Tab-separated table of C-alpha atoms in Angstrom:
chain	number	residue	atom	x	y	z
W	1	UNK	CA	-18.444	-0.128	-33.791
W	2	UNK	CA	-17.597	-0.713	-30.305
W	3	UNK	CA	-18.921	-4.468	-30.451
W	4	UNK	CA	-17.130	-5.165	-33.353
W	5	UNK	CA	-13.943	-3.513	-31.904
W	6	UNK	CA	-14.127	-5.869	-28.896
W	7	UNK	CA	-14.799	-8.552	-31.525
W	8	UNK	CA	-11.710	-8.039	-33.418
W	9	UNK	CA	-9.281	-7.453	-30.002
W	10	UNK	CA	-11.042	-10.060	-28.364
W	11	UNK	CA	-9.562	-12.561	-30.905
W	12	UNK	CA	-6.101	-10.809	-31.001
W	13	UNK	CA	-6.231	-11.332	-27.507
W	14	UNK	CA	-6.834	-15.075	-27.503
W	15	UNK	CA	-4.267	-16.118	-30.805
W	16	UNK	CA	-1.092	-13.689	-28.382
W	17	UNK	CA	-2.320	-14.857	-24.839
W	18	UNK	CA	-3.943	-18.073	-25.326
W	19	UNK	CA	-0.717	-19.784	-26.547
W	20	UNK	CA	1.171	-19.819	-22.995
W	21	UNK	CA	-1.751	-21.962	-21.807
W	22	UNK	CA	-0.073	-24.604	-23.891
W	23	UNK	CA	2.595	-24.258	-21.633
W	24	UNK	CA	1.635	-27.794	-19.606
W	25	UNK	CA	0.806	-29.815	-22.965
W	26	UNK	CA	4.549	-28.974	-24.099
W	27	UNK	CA	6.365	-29.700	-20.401
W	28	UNK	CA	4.279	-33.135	-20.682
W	29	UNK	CA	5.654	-33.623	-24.082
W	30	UNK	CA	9.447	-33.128	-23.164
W	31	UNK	CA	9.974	-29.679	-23.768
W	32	UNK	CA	11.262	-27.872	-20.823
W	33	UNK	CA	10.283	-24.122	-19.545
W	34	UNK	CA	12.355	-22.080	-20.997
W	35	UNK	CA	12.183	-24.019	-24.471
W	36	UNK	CA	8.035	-23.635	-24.104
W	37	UNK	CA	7.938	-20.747	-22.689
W	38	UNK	CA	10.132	-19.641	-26.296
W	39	UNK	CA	7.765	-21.282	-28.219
W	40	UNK	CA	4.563	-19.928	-26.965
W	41	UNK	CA	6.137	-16.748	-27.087
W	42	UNK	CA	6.455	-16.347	-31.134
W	43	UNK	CA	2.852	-14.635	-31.463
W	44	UNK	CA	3.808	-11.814	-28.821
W	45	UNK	CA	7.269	-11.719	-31.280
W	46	UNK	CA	5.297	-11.111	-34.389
W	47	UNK	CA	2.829	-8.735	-32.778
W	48	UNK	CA	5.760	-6.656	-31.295
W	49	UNK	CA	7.521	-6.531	-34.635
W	50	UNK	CA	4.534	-5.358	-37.017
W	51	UNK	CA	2.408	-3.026	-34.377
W	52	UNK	CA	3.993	0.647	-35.515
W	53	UNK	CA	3.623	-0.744	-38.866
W	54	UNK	CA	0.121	-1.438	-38.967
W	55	UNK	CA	-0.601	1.911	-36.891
W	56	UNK	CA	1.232	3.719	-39.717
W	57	UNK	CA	-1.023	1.464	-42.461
W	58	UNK	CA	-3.768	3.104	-40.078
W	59	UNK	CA	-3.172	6.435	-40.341
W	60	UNK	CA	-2.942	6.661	-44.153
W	61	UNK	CA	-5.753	4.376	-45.496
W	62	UNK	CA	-8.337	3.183	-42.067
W	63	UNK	CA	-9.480	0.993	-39.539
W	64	UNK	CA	-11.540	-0.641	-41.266
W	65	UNK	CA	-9.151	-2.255	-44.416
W	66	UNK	CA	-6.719	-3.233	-41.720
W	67	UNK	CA	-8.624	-4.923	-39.470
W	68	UNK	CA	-10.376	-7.332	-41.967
W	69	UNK	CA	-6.386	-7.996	-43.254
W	70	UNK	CA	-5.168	-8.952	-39.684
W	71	UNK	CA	-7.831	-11.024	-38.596
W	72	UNK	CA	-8.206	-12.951	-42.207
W	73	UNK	CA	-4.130	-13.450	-41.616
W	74	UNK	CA	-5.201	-15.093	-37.680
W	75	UNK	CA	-7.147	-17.039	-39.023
W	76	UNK	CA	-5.270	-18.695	-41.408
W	77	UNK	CA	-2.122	-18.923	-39.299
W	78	UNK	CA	-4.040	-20.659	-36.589
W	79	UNK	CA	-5.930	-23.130	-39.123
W	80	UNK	CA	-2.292	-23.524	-40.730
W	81	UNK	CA	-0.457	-24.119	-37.190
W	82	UNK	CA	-3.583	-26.801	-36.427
W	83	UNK	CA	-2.597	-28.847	-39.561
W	84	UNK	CA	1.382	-28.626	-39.816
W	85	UNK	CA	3.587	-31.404	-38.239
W	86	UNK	CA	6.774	-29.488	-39.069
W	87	UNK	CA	7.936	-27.746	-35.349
W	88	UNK	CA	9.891	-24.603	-38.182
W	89	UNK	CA	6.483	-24.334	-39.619
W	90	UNK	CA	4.699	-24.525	-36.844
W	91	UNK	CA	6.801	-21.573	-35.232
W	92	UNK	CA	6.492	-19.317	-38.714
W	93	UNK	CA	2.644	-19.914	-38.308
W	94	UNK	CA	2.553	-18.782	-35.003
W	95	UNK	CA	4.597	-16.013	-35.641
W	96	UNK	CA	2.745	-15.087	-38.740
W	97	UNK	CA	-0.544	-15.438	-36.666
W	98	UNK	CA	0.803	-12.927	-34.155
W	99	UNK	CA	1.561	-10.651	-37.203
W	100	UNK	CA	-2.764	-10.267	-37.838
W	101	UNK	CA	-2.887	-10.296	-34.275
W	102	UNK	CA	-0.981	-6.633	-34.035
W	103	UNK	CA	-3.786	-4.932	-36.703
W	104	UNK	CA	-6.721	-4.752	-34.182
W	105	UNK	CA	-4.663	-3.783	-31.635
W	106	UNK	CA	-4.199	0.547	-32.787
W	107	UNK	CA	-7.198	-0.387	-35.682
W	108	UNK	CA	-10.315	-1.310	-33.010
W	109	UNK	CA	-8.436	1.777	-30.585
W	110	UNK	CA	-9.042	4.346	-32.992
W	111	UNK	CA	-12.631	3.234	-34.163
W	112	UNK	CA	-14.040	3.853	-30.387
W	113	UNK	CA	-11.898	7.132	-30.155
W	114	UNK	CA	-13.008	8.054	-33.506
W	115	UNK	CA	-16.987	7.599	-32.432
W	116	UNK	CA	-17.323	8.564	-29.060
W	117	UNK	CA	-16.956	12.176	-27.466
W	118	UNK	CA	-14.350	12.643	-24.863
W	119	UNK	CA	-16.635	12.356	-22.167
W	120	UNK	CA	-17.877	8.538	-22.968
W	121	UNK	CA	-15.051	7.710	-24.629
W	122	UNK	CA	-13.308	6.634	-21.547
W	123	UNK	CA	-16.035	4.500	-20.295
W	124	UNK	CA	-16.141	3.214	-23.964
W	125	UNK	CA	-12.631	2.405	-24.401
W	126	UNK	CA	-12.653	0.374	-20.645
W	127	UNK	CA	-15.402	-1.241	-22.205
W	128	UNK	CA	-12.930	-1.909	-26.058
W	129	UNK	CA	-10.398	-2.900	-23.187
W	130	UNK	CA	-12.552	-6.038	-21.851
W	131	UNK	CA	-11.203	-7.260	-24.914
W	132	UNK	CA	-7.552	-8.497	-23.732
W	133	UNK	CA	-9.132	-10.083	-20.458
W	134	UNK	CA	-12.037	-11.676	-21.738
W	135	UNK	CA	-9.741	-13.165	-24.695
W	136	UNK	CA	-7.399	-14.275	-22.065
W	137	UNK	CA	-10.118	-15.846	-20.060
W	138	UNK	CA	-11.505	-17.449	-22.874
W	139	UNK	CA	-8.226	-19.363	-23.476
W	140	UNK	CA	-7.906	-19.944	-20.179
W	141	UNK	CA	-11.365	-22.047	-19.593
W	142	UNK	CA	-10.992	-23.912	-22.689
W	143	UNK	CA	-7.184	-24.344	-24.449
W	144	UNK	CA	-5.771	-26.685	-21.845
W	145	UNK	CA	-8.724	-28.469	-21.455
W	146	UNK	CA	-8.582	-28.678	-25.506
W	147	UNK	CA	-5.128	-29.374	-25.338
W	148	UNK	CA	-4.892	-31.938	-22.910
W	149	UNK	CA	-8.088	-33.960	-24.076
W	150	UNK	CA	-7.315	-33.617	-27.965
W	151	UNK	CA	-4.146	-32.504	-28.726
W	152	UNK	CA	-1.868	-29.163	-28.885
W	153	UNK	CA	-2.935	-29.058	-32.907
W	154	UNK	CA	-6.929	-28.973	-32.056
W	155	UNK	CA	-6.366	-26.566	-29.123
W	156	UNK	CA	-5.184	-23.667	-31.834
W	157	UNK	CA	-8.637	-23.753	-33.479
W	158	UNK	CA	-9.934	-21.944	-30.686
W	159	UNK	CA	-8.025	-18.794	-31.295
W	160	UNK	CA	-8.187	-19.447	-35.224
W	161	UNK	CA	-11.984	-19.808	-35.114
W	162	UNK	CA	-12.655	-16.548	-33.011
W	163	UNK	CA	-10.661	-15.228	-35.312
W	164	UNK	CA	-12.403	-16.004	-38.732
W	165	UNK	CA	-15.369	-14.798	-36.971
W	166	UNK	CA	-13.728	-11.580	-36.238
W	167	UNK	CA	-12.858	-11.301	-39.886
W	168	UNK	CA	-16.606	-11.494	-41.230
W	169	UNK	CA	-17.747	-9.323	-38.498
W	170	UNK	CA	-15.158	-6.751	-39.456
W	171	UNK	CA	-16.054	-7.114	-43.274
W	172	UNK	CA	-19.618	-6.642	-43.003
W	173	UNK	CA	-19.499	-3.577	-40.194
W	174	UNK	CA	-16.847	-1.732	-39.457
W	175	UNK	CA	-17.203	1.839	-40.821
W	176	UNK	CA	-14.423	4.156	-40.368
W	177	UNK	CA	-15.232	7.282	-38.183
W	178	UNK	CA	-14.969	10.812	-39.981
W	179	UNK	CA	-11.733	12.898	-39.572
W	180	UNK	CA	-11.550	16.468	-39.201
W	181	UNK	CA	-9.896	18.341	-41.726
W	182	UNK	CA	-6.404	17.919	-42.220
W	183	UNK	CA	-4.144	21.166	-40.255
W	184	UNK	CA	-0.374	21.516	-40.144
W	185	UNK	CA	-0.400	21.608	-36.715
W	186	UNK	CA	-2.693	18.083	-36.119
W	187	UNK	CA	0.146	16.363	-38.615
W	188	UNK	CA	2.821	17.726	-36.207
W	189	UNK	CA	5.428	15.403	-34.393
W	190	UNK	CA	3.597	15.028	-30.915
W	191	UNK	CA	6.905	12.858	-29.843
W	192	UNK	CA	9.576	16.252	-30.260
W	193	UNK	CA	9.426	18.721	-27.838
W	194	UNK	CA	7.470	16.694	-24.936
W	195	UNK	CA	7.861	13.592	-23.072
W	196	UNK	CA	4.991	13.323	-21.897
W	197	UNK	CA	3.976	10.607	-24.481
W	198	UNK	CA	7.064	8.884	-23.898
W	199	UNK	CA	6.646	9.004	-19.942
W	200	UNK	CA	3.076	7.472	-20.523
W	201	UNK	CA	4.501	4.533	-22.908
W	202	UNK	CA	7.218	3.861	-20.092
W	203	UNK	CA	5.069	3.402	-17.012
W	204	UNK	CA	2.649	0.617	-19.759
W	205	UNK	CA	5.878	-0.897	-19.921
W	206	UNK	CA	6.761	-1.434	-16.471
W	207	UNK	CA	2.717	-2.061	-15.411
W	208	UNK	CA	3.535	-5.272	-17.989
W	209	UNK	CA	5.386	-6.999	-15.323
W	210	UNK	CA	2.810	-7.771	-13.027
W	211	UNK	CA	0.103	-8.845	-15.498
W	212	UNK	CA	1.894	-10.766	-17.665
W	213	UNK	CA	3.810	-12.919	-15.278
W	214	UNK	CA	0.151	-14.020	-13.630
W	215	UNK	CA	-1.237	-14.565	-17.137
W	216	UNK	CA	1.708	-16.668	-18.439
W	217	UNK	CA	2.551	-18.687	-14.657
W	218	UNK	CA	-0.632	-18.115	-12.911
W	219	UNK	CA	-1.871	-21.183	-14.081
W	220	UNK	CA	1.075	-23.363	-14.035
W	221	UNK	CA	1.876	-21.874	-10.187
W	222	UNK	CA	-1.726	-22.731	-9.146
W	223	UNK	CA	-1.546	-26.776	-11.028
W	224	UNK	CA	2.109	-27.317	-9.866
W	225	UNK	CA	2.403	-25.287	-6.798
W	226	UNK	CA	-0.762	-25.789	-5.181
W	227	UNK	CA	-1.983	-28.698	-6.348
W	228	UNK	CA	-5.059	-27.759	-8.203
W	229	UNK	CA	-6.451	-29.491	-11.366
W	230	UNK	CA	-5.888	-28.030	-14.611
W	231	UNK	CA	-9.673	-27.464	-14.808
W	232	UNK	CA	-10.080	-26.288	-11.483
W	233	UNK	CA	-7.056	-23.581	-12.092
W	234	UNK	CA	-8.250	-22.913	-15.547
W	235	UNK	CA	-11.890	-21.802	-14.505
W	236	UNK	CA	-10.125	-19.482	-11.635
W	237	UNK	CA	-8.225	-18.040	-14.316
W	238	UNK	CA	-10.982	-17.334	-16.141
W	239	UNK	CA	-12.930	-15.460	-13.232
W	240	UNK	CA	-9.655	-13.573	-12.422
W	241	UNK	CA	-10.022	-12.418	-16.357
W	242	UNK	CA	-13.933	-11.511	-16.231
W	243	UNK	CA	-13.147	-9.286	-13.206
W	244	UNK	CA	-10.524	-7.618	-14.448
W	245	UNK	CA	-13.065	-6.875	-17.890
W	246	UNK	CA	-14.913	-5.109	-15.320
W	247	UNK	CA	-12.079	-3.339	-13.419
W	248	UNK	CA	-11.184	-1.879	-17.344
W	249	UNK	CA	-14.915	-0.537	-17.617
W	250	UNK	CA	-14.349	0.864	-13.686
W	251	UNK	CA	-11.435	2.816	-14.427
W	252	UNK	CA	-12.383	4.066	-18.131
W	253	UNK	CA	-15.970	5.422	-16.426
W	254	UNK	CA	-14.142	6.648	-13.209
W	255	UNK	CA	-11.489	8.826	-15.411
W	256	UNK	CA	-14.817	10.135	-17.738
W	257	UNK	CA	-16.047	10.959	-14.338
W	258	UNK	CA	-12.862	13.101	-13.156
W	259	UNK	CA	-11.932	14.311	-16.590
W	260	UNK	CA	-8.503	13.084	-16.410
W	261	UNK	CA	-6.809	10.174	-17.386
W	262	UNK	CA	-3.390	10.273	-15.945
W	263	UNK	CA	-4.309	10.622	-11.721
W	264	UNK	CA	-6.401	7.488	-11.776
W	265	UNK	CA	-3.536	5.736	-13.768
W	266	UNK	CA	-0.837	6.793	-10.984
W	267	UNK	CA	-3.662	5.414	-8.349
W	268	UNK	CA	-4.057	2.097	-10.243
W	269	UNK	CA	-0.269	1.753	-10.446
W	270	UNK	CA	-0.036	2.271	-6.441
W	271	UNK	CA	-2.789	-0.527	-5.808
W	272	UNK	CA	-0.781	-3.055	-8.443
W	273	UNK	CA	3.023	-2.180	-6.201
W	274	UNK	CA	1.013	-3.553	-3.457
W	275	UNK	CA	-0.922	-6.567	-4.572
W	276	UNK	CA	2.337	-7.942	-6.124
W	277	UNK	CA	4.152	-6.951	-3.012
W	278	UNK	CA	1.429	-9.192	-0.751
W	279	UNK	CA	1.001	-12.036	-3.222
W	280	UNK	CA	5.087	-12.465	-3.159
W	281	UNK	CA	5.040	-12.762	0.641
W	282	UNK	CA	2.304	-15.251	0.693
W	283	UNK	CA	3.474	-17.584	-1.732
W	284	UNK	CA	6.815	-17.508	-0.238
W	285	UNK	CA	5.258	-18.585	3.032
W	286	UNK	CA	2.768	-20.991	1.848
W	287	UNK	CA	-0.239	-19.350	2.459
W	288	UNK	CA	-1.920	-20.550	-0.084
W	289	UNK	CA	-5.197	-19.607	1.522
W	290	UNK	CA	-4.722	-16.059	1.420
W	291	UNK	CA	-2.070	-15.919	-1.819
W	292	UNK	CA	-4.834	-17.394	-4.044
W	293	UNK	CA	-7.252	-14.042	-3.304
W	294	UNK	CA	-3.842	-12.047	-3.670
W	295	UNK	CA	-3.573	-13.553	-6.879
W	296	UNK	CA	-7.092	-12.905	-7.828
W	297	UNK	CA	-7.025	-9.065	-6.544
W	298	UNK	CA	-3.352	-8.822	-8.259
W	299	UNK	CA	-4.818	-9.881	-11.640
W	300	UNK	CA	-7.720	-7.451	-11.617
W	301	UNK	CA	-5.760	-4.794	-11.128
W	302	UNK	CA	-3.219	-4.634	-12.982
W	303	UNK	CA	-5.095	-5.034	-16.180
W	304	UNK	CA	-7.253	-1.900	-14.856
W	305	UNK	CA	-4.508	0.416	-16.553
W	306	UNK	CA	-4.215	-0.398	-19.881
W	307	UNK	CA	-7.721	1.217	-20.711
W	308	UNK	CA	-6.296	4.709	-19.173
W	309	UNK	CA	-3.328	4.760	-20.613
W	310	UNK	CA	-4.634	3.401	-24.322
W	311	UNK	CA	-6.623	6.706	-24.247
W	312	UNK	CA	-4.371	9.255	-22.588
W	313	UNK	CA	-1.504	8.060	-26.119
W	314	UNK	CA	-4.992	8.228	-28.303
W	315	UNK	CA	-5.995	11.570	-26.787
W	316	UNK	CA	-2.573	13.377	-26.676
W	317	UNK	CA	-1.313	11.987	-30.009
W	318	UNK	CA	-4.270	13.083	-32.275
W	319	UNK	CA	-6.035	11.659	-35.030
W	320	UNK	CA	-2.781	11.901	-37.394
W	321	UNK	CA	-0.477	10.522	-34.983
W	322	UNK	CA	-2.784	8.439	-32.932
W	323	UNK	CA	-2.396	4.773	-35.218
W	324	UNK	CA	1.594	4.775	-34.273
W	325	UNK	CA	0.905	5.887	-31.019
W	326	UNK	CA	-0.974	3.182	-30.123
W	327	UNK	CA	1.564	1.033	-32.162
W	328	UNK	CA	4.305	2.586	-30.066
W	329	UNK	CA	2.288	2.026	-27.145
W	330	UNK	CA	1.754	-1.722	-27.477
W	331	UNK	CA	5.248	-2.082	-29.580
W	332	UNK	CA	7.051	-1.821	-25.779
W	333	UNK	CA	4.191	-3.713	-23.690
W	334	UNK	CA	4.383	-6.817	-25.625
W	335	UNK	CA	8.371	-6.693	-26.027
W	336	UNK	CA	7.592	-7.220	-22.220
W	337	UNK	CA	5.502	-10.240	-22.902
W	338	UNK	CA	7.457	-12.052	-25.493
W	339	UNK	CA	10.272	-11.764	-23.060
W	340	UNK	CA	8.714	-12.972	-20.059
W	341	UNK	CA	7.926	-16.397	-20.714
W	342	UNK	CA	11.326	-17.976	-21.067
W	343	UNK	CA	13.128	-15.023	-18.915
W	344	UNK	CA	10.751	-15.967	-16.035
W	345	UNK	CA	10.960	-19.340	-17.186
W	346	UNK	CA	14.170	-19.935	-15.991
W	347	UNK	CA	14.264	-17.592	-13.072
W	348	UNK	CA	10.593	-19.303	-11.456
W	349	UNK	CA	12.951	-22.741	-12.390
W	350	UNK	CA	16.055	-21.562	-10.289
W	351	UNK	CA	14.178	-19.708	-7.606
W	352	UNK	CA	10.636	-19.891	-7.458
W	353	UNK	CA	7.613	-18.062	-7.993
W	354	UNK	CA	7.363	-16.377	-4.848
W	355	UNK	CA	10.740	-14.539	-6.324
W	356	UNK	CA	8.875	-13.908	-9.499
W	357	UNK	CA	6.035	-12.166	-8.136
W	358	UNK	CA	8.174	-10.617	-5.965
W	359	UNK	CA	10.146	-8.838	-9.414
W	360	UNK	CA	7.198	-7.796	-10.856
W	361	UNK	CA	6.378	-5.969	-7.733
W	362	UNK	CA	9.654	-3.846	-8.401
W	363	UNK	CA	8.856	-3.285	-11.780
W	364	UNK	CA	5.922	-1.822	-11.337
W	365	UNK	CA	6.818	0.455	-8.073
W	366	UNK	CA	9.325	2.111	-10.946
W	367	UNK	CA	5.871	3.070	-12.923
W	368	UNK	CA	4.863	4.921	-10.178
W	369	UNK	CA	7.048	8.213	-10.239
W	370	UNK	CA	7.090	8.239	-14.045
W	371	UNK	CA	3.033	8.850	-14.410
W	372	UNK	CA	2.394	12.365	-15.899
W	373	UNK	CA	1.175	15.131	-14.251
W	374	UNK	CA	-2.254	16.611	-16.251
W	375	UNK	CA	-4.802	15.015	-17.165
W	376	UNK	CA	-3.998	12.887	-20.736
W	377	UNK	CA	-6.493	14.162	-22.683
């Protein structure tokens, strides 16, 4: 269950995060920034817009029915986008693709909370939460190279490949864990009456800042900036992804090991003020030497959260309430990430990405009084 759960977020992961490594193959092809950074943005837009949907879907009939759906629907969005010439088409497809995309997200969640105990099922969901990393560093070491020796088109059947294989996988192995019996009080509201969900979703949304503007311009800032090849930045990228898989497993066994969810989360959110902060001032001074290990350390960890968090709304919401949870959950992270692209876009184009970092460093320092007390479970 947990293999295929990585499986099935692993190419969600690569169909929303792999498209804003296009973001060179459009600029060479005329398309500014902002107008890319729009475009690549559409699967993060049809994620956002169906996530609370599927975790409802969840909740009432599976895992297991929805996760086949969504990744069947990746797949044929990306094979569709990879044979269209039409640009409207080609921004439906990529929006529709993004719409599979959202299924695994709450679906693979609630498998792993469904079949581990509460004392593995941290470690377990760190391990679920190597998904979004090792996705992104996938698309990292191989779409621009795709893109940029064969075309934008052929560069999509990465993500829609991944994601056909996620489909049989699914098919042929996901079982859905038992429920407990059905009680008033575990179909009760667990958003009235308590923030303490809502406090959790807020500080996700604000830890977006940091990670999504190095996934989206890390590349780009390291190729234009620096002066590095596209391969040489890609494969960097990629090793800034496989550590932060392992920062996800850290955190998820670290919180098993203290029983609580919520203090390592504030802890994590501390570290990522302060990376940001750093990496800002040393791109803005052009020490590249030391920014490019800032950018490294900066990437690990603020990815290290999502596993913590993903649990604590899983934990706290129950098995009733725990598919739109999630949805809820991810519903405000990647409104984040569809809107950084061209927002950043245009403010790296007017004032750099020393400012951008810089932002994101803000964003995240807000996180830090809004964490919880207790321990989310």
């Amino acid at each position: 269950m947990l293999a295929l759960g990585v499986l099935a977020q692993t190419s969600s992961a690569t169909f929303v995060h792999g498209t804003p490594f296009l973001l060179p193959a459009l600029t060479d092809r005329g398309d500014s920034l902002a107008a890319a950074g729009a475009l690549v943005a559409l699967p993060t837009v049809g994620l956002v817009c169906t996530l609370i949907a599927w975790g409802y879907v969840v909740d009432r009939i599976g895992e297991r029915i929805v996760l086949v759906a969504g990744t069947t629907l990746m797949f044929a969005a990306g094979l569709g986008a990879a044979l269209v010439e039409d640009p409207i088409a080609f921004g439906v497809l990529l929006f529709l693709g993004g719409v599979g995309a959202a299924s695994s997200n709450g679906a693979s969640g609630r498998v792993i909370v469904g079949w581990f105990p509460p004392d593995r099922r941290g470690l377990a969901m760190g391990i679920r939460q190597t998904a979004q990393p090792l996705g992104v560093g996938l698309a990292a070491l191989t779409i621009p190279w795709v893109a940029d020796g064969y075309g934008i088109a052929a560069a999509l059947l990465v993500p829609a490949l991944l994601a056909g294989a996620g489909a049989i996988g699914c098919l042929t192995g996901i079982v859905d864990p038992p429920r407990p019996p059905a009680k008033a009080a575990d179909r009760t509201n667990p958003y009235r009456g308590d923030s303490t969900l809502w406090r959790i979703h807020a500080v996700s949304i604000l830890l977006v800042f940091p990670q999504a503007t190095l996934w989206t311009f890390g590349l780009m800032w390291l190729h234009r900036d620096l002066g590095w090849s596209l391969a040489a930045a890609g494969a960097l990228m990629t090793v800034t992804q496989l550590l932060g898989a392992a920062g996800r497993i850290g955190a998820g066994a670290w919180s098993d090991r203290v029983g609580n969810r919520l203090g390592p989360l504030r802890q994590v959110a501390v570290a990522a003020v302060l990376a940001m902060a750093a990496l800002a001032v040393a791109a803005g001074t052009g020490w590249g030497w030391i920014a490019v290990p800032l950018m490294v350390a900066a990437s690990v960890i603020s990815v290290s959260d999502n596993g913590l968090a993903f649990t604590a709304v899983a934990e706290i919401a129950g098995p009733f309430w725990s598919g739109r949870g999630l949805g809820i959950q991810n519903t405000g992270q990647n409104l984040v990430l569809a809107a950084i692209p061209p927002a950043f876009g245009a403010l790296i184009t007017v004032s750099g990405y020393p400012t951008a970092f810089a932002f994101a460093s803000v964003m995240a320092m807000a996180a830090v009084p809004l964490v919880p007390r207790g321990t989310g479970r």
